[in-house]
Short mmCIF file of C-alpha atoms in Angstrom, two decimals:
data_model
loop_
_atom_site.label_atom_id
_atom_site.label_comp_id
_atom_site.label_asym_id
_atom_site.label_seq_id
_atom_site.Cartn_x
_atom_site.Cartn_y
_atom_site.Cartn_z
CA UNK Q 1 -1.37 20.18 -15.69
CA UNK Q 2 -1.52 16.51 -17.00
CA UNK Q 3 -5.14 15.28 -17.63
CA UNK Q 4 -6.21 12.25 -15.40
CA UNK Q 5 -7.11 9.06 -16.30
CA UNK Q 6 -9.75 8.15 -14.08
CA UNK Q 7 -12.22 10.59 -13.42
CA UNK Q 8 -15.32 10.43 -10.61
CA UNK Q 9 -17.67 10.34 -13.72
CA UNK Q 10 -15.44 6.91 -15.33
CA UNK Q 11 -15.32 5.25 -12.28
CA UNK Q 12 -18.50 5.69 -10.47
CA UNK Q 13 -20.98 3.17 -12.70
CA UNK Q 14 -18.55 0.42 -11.78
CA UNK Q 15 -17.16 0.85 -8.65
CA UNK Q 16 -20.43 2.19 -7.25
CA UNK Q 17 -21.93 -0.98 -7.78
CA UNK Q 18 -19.33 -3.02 -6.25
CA UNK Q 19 -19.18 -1.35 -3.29
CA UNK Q 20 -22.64 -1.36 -2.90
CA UNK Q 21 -22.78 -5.13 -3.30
CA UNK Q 22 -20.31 -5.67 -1.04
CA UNK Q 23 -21.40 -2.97 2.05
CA UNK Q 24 -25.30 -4.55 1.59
CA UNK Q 25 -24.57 -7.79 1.80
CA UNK Q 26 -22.15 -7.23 4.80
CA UNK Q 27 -24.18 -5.12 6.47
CA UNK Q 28 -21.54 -2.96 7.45
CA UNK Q 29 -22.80 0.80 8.86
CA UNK Q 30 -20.61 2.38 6.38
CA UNK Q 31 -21.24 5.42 3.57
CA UNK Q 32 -18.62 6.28 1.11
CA UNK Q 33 -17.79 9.30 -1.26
CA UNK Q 34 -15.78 9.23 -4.17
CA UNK Q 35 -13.90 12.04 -5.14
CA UNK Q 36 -11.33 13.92 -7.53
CA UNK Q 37 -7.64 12.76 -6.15
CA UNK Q 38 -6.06 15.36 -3.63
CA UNK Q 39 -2.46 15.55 -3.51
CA UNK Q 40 -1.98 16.28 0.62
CA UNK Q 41 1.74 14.32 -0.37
CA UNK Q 42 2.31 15.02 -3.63
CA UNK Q 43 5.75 13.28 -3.09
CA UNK Q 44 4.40 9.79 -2.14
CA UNK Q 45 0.99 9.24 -3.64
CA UNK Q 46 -0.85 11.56 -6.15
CA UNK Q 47 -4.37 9.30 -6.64
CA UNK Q 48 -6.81 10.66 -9.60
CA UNK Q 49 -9.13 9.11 -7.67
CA UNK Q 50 -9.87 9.08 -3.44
CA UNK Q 51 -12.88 6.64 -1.89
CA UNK Q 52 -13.37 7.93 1.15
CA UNK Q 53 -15.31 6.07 4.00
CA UNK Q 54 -17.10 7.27 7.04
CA UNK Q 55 -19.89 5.35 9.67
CA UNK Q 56 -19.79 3.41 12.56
CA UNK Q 57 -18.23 0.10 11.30
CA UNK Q 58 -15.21 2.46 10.21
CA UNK Q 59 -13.33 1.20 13.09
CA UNK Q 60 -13.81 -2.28 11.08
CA UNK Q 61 -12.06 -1.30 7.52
CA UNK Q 62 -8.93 0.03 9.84
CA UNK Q 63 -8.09 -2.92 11.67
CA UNK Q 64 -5.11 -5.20 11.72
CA UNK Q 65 -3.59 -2.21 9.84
CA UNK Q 66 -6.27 -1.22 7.85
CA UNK Q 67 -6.50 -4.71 6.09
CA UNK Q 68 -9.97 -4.53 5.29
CA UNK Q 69 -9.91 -1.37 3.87
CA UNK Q 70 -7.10 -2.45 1.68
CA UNK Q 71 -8.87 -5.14 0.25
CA UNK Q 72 -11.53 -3.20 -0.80
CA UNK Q 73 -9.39 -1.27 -2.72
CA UNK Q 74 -7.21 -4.20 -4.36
CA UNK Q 75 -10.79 -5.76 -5.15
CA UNK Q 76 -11.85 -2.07 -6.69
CA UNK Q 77 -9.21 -2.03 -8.94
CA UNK Q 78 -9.60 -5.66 -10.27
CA UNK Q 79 -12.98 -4.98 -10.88
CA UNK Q 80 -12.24 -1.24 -12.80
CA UNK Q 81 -9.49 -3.67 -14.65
CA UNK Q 82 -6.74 -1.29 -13.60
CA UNK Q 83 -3.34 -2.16 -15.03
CA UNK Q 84 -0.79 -2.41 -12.45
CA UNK Q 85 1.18 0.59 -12.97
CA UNK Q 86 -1.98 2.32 -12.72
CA UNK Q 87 -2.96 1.04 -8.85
CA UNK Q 88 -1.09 4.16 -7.73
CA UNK Q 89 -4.28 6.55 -8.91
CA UNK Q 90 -6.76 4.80 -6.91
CA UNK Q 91 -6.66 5.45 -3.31
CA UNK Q 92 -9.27 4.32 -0.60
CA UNK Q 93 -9.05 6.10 2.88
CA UNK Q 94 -10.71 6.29 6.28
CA UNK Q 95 -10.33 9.00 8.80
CA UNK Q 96 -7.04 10.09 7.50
CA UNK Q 97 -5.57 6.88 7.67
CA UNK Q 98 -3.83 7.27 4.23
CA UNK Q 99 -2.04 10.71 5.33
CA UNK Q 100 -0.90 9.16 8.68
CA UNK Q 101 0.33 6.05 7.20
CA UNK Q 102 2.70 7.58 4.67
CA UNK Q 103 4.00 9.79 7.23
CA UNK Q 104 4.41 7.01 9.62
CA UNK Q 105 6.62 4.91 6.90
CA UNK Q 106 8.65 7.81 6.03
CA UNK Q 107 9.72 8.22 9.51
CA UNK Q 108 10.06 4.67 9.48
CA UNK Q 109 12.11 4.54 6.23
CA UNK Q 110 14.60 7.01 7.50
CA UNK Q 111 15.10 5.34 10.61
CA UNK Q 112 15.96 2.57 8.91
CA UNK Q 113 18.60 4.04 6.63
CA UNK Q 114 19.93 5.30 10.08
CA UNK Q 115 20.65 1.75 11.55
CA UNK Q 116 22.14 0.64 7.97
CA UNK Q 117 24.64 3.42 8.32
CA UNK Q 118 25.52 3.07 11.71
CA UNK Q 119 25.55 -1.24 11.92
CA UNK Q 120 26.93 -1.53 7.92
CA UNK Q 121 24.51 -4.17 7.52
CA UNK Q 122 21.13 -4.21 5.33
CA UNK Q 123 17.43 -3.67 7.24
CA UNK Q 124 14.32 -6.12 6.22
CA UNK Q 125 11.12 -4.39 6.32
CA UNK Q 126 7.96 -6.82 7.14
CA UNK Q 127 6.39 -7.69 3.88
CA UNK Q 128 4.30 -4.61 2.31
CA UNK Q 129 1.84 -3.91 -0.52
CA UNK Q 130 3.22 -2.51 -3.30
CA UNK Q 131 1.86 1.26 -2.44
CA UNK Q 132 3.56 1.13 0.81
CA UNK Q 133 7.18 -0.45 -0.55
CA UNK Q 134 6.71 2.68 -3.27
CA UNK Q 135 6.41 5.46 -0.38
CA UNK Q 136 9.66 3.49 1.62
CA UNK Q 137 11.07 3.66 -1.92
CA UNK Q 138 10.37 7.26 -2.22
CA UNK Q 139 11.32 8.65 1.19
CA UNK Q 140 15.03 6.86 0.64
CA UNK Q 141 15.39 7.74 -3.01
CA UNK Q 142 17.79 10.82 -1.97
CA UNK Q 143 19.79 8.77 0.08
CA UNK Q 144 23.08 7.99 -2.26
CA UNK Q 145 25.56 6.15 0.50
CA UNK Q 146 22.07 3.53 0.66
CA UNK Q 147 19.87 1.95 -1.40
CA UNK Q 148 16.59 -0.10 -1.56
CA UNK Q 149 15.28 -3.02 -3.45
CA UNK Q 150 11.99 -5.06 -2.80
CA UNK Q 151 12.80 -9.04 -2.61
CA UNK Q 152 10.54 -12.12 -1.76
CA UNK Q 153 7.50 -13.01 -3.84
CA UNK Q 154 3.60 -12.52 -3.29
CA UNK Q 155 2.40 -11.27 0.25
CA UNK Q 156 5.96 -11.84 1.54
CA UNK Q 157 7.27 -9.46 -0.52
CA UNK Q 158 9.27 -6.65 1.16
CA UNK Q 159 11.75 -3.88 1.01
CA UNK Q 160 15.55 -4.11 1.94
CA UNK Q 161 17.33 -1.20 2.42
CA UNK Q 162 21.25 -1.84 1.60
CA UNK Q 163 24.64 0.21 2.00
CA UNK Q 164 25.37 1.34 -1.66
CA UNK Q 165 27.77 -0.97 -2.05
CA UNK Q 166 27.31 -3.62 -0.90
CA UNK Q 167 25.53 -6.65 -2.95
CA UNK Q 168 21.97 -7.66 -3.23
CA UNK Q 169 21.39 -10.91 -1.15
CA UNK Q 170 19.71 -13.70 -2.63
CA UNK Q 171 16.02 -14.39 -3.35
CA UNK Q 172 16.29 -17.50 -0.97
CA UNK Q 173 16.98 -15.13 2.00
CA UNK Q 174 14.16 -13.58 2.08
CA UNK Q 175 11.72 -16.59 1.62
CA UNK Q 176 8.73 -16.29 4.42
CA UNK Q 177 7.39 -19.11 5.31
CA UNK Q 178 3.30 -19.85 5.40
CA UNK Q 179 1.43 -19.60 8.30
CA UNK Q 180 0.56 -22.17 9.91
CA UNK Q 181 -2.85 -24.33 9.19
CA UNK Q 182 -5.04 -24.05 12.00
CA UNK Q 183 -6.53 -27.70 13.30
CA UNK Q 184 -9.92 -28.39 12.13
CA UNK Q 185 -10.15 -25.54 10.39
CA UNK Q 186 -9.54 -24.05 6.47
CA UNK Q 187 -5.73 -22.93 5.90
CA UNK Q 188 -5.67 -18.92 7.49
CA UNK Q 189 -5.90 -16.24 5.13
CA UNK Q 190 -3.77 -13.55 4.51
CA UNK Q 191 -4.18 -10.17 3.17
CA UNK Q 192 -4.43 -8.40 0.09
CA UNK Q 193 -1.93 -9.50 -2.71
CA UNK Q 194 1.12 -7.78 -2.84
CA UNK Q 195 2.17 -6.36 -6.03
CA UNK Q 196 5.47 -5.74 -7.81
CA UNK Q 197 6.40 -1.74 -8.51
CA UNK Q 198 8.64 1.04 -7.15
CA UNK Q 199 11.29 3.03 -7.89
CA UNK Q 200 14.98 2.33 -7.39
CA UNK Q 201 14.64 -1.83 -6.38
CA UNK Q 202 15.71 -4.79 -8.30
CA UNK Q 203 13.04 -7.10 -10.02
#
């Protein structure tokens, strides 16, 4: 068994604080434990390290697809200045979100790969983090008559699944445009930063 690189004891001074900060002076009704990773799907994400969140304002980190919740954990790993290959071993979760979320884009994944097959033509995702373009990755890494690539740049990012051979479109077909500004107010913001990773994709 591999030794971990993060370890409750390493991360705890750090990210303890931060989240502390950040819980006070929202005054969200929220209490968190952080724990040893557990490997529930040991084929999509295998975290040395699981933040898990419980309380009434729980509701609040899983909205809009859990985009609070997400940003906690992109801001986590900023501020234990984890490398980005390393964003995989830090995992942040909320009433099993996490578990049904990876099972929920694998059946979406393989879907997918069903219409590419059947239509001959390649299937956009919606832009994804990097964690969740990894698991889409992942689930269709089996798949020989297909493959998948991510394309676009920053939060549009995305993953394109493709018959195997057919060639990659260009960057400039995926471009998403931003959303619009809202009047008389500050420009709308998005969600966590996407990130680059994942197996068997371009770029």
């Amino acid at each position: 068994m591999s030794q971990k690189k993060y370890t409750v004891a390493s991360v705890v001074p750090r990210l303890g604080t931060f989240l502390d900060t950040v819980l006070n002076s929202g005054r969200f009704n929220l209490k968190y434990q952080v724990l040893e990773g557990e490997t529930r799907h040991p084929d999509f994400e295998n975290p040395d390290i699981v933040v898990k969140f419980t309380g009434q304002d729980v509701d609040l980190l899983l909205e809009n697809k859990a985009e609070l919740l997400l940003a906690l954990e992109q801001l986590s790993m900023e501020v234990l200045h984890m490398p980005l290959e390393e964003h995989s071993l830090l995992c942040f979760d909320a009433n099993d979100y996490r578990m049904l979320r990876i099972e929920e884009l694998r059946v979406s994944a393989m879907t997918a790969a069903d219409r590419v097959r059947r239509t001959g033509s390649p299937f956009r995702f919606n832009p994804m983090n990097s964690r969740e373009r990894r698991i889409i990755h992942l689930a269709l890494r089996n798949e020989r008559d297909l493959r998948s690539e991510s394309a676009g740049v920053g939060p549009g990012r995305m993953v394109v699944i493709y018959p195997a051979n057919m060639p990659t479109l260009p960057e400039s077909a995926f471009a998403v445009a931003a959303p619009p500004r809202r009047s008389g107010g500050p420009p709308r913001r998005g969600g966590p930063p996407s990130r680059g990773g994942g197996p068997r994709r371009r770029g």
